[in-house]
Tab-separated table of C-alpha atoms in Angstrom:
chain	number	residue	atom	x	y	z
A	1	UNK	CA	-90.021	-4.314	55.866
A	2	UNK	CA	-91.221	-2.139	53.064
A	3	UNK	CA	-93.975	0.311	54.081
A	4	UNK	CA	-95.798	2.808	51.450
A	5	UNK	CA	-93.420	5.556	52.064
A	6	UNK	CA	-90.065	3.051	51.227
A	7	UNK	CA	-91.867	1.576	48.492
A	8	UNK	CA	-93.011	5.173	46.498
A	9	UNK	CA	-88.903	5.771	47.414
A	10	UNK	CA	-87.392	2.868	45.868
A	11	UNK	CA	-89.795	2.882	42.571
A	12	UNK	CA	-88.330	6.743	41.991
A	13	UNK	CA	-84.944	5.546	42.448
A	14	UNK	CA	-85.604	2.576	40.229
A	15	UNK	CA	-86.279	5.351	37.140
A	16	UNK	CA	-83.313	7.063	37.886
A	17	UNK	CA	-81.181	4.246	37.815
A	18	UNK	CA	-82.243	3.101	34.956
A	19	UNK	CA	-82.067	6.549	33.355
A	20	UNK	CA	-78.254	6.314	34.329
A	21	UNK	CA	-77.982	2.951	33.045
A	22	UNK	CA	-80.193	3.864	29.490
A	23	UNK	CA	-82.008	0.742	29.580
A	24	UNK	CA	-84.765	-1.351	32.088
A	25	UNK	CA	-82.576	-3.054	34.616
A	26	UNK	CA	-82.789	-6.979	33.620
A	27	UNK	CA	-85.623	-8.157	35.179
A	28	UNK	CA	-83.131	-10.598	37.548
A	29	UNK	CA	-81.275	-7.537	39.370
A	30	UNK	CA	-85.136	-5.845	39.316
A	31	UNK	CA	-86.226	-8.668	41.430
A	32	UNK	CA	-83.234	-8.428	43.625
A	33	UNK	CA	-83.655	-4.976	43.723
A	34	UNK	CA	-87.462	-5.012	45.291
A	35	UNK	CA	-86.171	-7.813	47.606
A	36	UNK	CA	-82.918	-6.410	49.248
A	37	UNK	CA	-84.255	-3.123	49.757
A	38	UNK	CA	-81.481	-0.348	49.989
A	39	UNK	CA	-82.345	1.370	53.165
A	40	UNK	CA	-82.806	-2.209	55.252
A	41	UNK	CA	-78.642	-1.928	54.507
A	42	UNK	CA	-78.514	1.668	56.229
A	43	UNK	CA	-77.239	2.055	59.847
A	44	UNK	CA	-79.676	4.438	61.336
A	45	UNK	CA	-77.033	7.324	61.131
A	46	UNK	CA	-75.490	8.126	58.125
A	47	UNK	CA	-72.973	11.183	57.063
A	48	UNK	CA	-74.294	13.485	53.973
A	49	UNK	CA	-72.775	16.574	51.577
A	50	UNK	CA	-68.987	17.671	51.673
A	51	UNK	CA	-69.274	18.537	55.201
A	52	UNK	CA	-70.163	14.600	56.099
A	53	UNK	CA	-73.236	16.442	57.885
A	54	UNK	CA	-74.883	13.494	60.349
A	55	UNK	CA	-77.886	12.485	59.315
A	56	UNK	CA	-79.825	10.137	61.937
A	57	UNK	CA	-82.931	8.222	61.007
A	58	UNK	CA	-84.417	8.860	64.446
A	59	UNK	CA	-84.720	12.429	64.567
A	60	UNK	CA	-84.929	13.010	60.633
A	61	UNK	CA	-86.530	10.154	58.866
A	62	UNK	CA	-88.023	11.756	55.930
A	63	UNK	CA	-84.796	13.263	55.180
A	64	UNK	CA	-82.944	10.114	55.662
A	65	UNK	CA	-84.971	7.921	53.790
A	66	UNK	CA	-84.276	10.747	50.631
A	67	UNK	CA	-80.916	9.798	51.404
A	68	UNK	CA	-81.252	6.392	51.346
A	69	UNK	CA	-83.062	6.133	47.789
A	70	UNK	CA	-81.148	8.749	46.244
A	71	UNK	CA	-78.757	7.962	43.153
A	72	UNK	CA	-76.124	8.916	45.274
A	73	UNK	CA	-73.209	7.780	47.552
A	74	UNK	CA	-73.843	7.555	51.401
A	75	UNK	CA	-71.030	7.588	53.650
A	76	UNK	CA	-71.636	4.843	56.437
A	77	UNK	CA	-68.899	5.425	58.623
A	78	UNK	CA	-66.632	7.787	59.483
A	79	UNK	CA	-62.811	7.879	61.060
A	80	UNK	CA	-62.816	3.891	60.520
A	81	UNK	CA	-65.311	3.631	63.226
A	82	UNK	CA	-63.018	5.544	65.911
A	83	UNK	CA	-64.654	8.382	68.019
A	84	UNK	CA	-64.320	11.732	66.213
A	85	UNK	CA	-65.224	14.649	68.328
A	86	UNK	CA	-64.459	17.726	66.094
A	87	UNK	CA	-66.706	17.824	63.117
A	88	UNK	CA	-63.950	19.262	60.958
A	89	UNK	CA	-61.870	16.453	61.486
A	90	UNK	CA	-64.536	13.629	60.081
A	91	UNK	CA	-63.566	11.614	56.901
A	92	UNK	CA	-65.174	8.592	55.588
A	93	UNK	CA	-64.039	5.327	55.699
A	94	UNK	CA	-67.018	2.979	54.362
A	95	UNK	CA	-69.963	4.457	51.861
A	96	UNK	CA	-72.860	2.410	50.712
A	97	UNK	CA	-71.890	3.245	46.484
A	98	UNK	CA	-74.247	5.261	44.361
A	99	UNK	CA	-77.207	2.509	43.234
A	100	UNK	CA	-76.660	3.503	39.572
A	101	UNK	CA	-73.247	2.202	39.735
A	102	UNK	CA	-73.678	-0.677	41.973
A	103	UNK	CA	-76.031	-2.282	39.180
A	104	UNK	CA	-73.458	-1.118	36.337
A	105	UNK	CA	-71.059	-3.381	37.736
A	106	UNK	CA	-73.478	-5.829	38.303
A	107	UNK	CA	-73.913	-5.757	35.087
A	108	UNK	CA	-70.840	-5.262	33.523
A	109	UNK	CA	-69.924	-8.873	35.986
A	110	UNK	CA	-71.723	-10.919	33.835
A	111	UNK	CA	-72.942	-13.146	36.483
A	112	UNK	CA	-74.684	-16.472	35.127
A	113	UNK	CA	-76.774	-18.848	37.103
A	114	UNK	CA	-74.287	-21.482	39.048
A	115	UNK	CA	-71.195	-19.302	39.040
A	116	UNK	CA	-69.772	-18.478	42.509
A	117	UNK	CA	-68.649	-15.317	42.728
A	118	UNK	CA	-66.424	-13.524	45.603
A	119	UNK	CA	-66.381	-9.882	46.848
A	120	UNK	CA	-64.024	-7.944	48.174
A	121	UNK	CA	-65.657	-5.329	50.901
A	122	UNK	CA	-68.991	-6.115	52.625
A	123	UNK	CA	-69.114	-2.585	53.578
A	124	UNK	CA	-73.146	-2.738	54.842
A	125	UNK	CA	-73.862	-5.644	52.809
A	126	UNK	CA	-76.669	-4.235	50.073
A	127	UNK	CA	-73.978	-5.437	47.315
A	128	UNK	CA	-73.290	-9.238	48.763
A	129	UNK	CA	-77.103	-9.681	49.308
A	130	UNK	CA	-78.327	-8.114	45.323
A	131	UNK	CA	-75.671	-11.099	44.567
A	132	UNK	CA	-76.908	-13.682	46.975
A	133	UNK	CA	-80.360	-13.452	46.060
A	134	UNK	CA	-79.735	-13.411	41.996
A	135	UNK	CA	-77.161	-16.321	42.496
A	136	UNK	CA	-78.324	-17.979	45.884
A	137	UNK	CA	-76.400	-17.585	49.257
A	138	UNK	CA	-74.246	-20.581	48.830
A	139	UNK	CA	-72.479	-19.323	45.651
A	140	UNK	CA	-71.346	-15.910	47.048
A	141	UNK	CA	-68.817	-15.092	49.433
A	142	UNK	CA	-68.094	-11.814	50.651
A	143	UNK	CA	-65.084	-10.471	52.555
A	144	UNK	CA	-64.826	-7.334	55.171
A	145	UNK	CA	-61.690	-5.990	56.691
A	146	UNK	CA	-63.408	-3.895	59.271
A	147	UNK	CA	-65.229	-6.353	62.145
A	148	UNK	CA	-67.583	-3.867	63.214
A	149	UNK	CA	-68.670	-3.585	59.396
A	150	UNK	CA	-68.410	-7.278	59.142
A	151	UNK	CA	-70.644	-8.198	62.043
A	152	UNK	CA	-73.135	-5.799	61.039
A	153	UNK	CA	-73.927	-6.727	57.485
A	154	UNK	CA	-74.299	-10.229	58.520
A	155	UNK	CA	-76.733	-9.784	60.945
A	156	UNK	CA	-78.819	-7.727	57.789
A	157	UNK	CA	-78.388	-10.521	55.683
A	158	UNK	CA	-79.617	-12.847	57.686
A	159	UNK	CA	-82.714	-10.452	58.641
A	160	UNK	CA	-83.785	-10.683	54.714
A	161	UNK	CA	-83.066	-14.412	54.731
A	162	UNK	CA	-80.026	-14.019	52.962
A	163	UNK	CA	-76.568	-15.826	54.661
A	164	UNK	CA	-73.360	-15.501	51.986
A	165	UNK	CA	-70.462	-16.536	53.437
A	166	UNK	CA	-69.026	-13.601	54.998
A	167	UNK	CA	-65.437	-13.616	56.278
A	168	UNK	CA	-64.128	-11.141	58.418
A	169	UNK	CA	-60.270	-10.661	56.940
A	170	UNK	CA	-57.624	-8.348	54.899
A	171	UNK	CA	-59.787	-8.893	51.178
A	172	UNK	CA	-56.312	-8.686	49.422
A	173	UNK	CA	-55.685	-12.026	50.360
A	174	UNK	CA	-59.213	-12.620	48.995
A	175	UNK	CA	-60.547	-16.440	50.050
A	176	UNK	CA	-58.285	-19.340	49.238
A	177	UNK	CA	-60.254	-21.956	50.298
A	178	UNK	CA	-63.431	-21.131	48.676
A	179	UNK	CA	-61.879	-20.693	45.463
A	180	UNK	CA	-61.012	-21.163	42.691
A	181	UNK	CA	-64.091	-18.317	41.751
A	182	UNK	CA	-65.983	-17.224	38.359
A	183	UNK	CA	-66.325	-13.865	39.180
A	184	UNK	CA	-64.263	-11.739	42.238
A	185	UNK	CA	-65.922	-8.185	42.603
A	186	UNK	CA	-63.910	-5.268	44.393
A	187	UNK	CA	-66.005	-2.666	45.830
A	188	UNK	CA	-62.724	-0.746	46.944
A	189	UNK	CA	-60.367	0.880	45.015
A	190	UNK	CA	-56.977	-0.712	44.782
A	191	UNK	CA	-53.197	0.716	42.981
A	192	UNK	CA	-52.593	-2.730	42.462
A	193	UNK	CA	-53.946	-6.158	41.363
A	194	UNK	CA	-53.530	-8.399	44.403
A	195	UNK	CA	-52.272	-11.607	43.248
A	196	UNK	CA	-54.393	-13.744	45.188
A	197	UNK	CA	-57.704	-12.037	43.454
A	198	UNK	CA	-56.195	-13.448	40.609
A	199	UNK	CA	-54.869	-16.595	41.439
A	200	UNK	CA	-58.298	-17.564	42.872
A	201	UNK	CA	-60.198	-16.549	39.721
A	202	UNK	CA	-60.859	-19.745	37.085
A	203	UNK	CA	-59.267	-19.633	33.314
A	204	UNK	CA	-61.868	-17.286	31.682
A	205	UNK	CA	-62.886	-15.747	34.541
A	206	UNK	CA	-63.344	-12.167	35.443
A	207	UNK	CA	-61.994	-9.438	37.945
A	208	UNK	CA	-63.905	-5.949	38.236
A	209	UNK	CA	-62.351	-3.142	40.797
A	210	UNK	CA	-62.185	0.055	41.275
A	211	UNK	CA	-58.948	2.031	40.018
A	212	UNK	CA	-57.153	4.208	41.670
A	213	UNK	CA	-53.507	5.798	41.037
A	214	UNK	CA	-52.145	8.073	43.730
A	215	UNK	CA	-52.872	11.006	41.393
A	216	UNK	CA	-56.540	10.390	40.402
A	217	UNK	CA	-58.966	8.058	41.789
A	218	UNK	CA	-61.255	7.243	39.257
A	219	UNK	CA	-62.119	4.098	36.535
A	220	UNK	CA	-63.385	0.517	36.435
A	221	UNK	CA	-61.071	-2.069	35.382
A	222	UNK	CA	-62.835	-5.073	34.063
A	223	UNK	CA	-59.904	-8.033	33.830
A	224	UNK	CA	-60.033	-11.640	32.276
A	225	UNK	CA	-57.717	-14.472	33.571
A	226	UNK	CA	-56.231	-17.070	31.083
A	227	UNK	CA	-54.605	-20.274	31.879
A	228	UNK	CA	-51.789	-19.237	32.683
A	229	UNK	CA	-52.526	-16.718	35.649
A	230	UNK	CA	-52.299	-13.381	33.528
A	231	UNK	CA	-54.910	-11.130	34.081
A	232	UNK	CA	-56.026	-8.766	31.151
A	233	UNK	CA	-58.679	-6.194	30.164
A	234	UNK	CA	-59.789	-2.250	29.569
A	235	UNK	CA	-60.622	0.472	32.136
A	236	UNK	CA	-64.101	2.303	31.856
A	237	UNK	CA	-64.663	5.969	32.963
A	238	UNK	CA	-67.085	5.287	35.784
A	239	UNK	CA	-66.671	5.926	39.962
A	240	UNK	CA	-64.405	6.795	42.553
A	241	UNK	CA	-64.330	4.190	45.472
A	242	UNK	CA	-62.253	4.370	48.694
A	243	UNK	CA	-59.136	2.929	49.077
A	244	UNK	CA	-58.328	-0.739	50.050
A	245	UNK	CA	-57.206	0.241	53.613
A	246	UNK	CA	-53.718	-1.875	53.043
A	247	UNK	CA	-52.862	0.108	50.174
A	248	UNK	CA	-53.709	3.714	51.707
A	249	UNK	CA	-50.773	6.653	51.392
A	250	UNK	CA	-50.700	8.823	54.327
A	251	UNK	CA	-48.563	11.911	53.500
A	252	UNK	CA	-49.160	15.364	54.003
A	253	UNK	CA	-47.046	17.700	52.417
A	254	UNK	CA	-45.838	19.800	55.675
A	255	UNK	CA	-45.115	16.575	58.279
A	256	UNK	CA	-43.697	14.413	55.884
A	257	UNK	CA	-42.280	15.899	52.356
A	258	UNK	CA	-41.157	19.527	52.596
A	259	UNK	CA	-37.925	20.496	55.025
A	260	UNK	CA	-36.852	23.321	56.364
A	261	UNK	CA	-33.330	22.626	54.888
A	262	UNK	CA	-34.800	21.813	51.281
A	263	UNK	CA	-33.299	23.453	48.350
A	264	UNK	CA	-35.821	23.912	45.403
A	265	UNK	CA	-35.000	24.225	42.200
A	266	UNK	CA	-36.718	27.264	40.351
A	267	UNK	CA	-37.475	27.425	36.860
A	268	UNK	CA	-40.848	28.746	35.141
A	269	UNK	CA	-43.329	27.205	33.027
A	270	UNK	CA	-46.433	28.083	30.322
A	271	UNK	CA	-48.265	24.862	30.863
A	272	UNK	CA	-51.422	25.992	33.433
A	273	UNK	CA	-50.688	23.470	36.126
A	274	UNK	CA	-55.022	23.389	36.133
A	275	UNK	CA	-54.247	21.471	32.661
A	276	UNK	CA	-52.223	18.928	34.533
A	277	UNK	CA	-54.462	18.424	37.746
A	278	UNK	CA	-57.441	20.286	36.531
A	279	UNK	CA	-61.359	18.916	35.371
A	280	UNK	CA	-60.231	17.499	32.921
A	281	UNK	CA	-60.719	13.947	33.588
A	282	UNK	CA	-59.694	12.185	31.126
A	283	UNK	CA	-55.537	14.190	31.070
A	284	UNK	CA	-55.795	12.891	34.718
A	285	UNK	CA	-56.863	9.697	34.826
A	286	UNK	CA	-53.920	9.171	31.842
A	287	UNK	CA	-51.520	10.950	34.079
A	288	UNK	CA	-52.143	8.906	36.776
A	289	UNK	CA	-51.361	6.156	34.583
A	290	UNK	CA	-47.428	7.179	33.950
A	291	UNK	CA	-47.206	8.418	37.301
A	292	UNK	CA	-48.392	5.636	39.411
A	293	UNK	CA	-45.913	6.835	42.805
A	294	UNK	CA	-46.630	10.462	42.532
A	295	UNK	CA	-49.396	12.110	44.072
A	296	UNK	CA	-50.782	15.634	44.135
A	297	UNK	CA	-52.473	18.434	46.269
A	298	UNK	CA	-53.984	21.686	45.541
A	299	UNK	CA	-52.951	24.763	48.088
A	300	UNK	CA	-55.539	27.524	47.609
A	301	UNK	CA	-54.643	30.728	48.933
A	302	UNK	CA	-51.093	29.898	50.149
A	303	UNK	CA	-50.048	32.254	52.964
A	304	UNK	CA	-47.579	32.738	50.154
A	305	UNK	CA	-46.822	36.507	49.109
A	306	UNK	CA	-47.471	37.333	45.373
A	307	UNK	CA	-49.148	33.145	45.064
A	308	UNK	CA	-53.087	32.769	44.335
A	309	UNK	CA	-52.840	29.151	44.050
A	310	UNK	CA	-50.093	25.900	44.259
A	311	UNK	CA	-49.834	22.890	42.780
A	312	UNK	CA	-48.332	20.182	45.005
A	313	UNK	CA	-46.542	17.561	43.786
A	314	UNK	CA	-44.817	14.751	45.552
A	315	UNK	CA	-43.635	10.915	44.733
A	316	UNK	CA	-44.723	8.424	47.540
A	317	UNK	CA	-41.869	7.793	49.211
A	318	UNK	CA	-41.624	11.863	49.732
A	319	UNK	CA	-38.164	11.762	48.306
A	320	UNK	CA	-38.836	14.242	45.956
A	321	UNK	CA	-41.260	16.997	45.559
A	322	UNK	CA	-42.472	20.027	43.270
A	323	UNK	CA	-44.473	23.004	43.693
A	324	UNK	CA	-46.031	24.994	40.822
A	325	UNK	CA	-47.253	28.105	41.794
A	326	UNK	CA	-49.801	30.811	39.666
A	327	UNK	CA	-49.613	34.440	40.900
A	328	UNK	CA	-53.708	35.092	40.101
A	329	UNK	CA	-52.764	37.173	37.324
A	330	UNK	CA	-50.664	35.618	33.883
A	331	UNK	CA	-51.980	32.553	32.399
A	332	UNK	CA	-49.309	32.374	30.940
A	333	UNK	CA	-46.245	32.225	33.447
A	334	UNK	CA	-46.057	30.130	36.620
A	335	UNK	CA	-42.958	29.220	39.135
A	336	UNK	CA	-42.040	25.985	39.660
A	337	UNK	CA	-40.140	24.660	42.499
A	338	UNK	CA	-38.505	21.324	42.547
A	339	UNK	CA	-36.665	19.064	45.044
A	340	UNK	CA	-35.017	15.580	45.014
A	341	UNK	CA	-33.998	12.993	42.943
A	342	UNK	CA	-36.564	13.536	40.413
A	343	UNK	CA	-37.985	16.499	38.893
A	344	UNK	CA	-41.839	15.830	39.135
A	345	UNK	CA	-42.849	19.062	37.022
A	346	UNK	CA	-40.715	18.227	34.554
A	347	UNK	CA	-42.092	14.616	34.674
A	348	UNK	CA	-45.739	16.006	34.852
A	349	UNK	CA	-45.290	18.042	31.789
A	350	UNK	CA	-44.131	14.603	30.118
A	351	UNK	CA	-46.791	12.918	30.639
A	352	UNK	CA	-49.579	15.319	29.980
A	353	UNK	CA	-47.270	15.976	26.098
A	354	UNK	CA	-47.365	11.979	25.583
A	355	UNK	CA	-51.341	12.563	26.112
A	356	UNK	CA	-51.785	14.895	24.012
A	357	UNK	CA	-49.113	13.511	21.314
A	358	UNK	CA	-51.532	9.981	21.858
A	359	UNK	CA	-54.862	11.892	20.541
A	360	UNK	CA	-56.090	12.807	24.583
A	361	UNK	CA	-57.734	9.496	24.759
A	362	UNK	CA	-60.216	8.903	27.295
A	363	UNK	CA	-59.855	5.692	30.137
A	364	UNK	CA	-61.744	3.419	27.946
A	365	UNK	CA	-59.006	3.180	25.337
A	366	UNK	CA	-56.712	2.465	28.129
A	367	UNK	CA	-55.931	-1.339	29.175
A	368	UNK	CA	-54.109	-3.301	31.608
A	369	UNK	CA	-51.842	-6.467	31.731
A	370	UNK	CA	-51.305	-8.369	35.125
A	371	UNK	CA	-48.465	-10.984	35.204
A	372	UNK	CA	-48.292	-14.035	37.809
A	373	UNK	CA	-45.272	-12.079	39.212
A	374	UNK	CA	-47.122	-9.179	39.853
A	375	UNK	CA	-46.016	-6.924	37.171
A	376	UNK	CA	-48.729	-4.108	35.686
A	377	UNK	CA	-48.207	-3.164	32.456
A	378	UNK	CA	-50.959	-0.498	31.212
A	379	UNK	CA	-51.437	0.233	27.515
A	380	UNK	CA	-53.559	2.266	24.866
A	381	UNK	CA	-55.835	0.243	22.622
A	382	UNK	CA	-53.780	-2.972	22.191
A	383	UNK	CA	-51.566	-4.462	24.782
A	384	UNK	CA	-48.409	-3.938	22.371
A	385	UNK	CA	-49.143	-0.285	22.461
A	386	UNK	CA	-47.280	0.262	26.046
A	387	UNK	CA	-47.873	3.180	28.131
A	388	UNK	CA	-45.037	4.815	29.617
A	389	UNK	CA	-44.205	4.506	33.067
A	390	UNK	CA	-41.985	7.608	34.021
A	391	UNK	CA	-42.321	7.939	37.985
């Protein structure tokens, strides 16, 4: 299974994984590392770069086995599976994650010998077999929305040996009759705690996912359940996964906000919308927390006379919507456009000043509180310190 050339691969990924990390990897997930090798979890064409160029193992293995063993993401699929016959039109719907953070939330699960321990997205398996071999097959139970995806990371696991349960199904009903679980593991993004993850999680037991707000995908959220079915715990600045497939937003801003008949509001602004939606990380990922029904879009080059560049914004339910527009010249003066019930700029601004006012703390001083009926209440530091929820 693992020839010379796999073998001088995965021992140069192992160093820079653990130069991510900043320590060794424990010796248990080293072990399952060397034994679930990364690329035996590869289909034999993968999709590379922002372009999702296709990389196939037949005609370019050298290049693909770089792929395979480097510290980086690897789309596995593309379209959901469906046929896709213009390049341009290729997006990815399944990734095998970046190694360094597949063993940081390994890590940060806490797994200890006899716990069973339930994940939510088999993608190609790598992730449900690191776990079955550290914690034995019959303690881990993996679950896989997509059947294709399903059927093919079983039949890998049981080519290393390795048979989890693995249940073809939606994962945010998670798996009722296995539980009740010490650990459940999300390797997709969600907007919201599905009640079942916790409900199927033991007093003291722990939840990790992805985050992801409809403005900024980005975070770990690392949750504790008491015994009485709340569910609480910080947010870590690490990853972007894709989103749980029942919880995707499909809205473009020309089929399904703006009208024809739509009658903006215009006003002007000195905040740089680039401070709002911008690099900066940290202003986003806080946003995103006040915001959690508004999403936004960047318009380069507009066909818009006298407009460089617009800002997009626009609340889920495309009821209302704002544009913020920069003329390539004054930093200091942009047009803002706004439409509907609410006026998202004005909201934006809100939320970035509360930021600011709050010290520009980064996600890791950020926490959230899950109720049994399904209410999310985020906070700053303590969870009496509320963060506002203003669209």
């Amino acid at each position: 299974m693992i020839g010379a050339e796999e073998r001088a691969a995965m021992r140069g990924l192992l160093r820079s994984v653990n130069d991510h990390l900043g320590a060794p990897m424990a010796p248990a997930w080293e072990s399952a590392y060397w034994a679930v090798p990364r690329h035996a979890f590869l289909p034999s064409t993968v999709w590379v770069g922002d372009d999702l160029a296709e990389c196939s193992r037949e005609t370019a293995p050298e290049t693909w086995l770089r792929h395979a063993y480097a510290d980086t993401s690897v789309v596995t699929q593309i379209n959901d599976g469906g046929q896709e016959t213009d390049p341009d039109d290729r997006w990815a719907s399944c990734s095998a994650s970046a190694p360094s953070i597949v063993f940081r939330m390994l890590n940060m699960l806490d797994v200890r010998p006899g716990q069973k321990v339930l994940e939510i997205g088999t993608g190609t398996g790598w992730n449900a077999g690191l776990l079955a071999h550290r914690l034995g097959a019959d303690r881990v139970t993996t679950v896989e929305v997509d059947p294709v995806l399903s059927a093919d990371a079983s039949r890998r696991l049981k080519g290393l040996g390795l048979e989890p349960q693995v249940i073809g199904g939606d994962g945010a009903f998670g798996d009722e009759a296995g539980g009740p679980y010490d650990r459940v593991l999300a390797t997709c993004s969600v907007r919201s705690v599905p009640p079942a993850w916790i409900a199927q999680t033991r007093p003291g037991g722990v939840i990790l996912l992805p985050w992801e707000s409809p403005w900024f995908c980005y975070g770990l959220l690392r949750l504790t359940v008491d015994g009485h079915g709340v569910a609480s715990g910080f947010f870590s600045p690490h990853s972007a996964f894709m989103l749980m497939r029942g919880q995707r937003t499909d809205l473009k801003i020309y089929r399904d906000v703006v009208r024809d008949d739509h009658e903006p509001v215009e006003s002007f602004t000195r905040l740089a919308p680039r401070s709002v939606a911008g690099d900066d990380w940290a202003a986003q990922f806080a946003i995103g927390l006040q915001l959690r029904r508004v999403w936004r879009a960047w318009h380069e080059n507009p066909d818009v006379e006298g407009v460089a560049t617009r800002l997009w914004l626009a609340t889920t339910d495309a009821a209302s919507w704002a544009a913020v527009d920069w003329d390539g010249k004054s930093p200091e003066r942009f047009t803002v456009w706004q439409y509907g019930p609410q006026s998202l700029w004005d909201t934006a601004e809100a939320a970035y000043d509360w930021w600011r006012n709050a010290g520009s703390p980064g996600p890791e001083r950020f926490g959230l509180t899950v109720t049994p009926d399904g209410t999310h209440t985020p906070w700053l530091d303590t969870p009496d310190r509320f963060v506002p929820q203003l669209g």
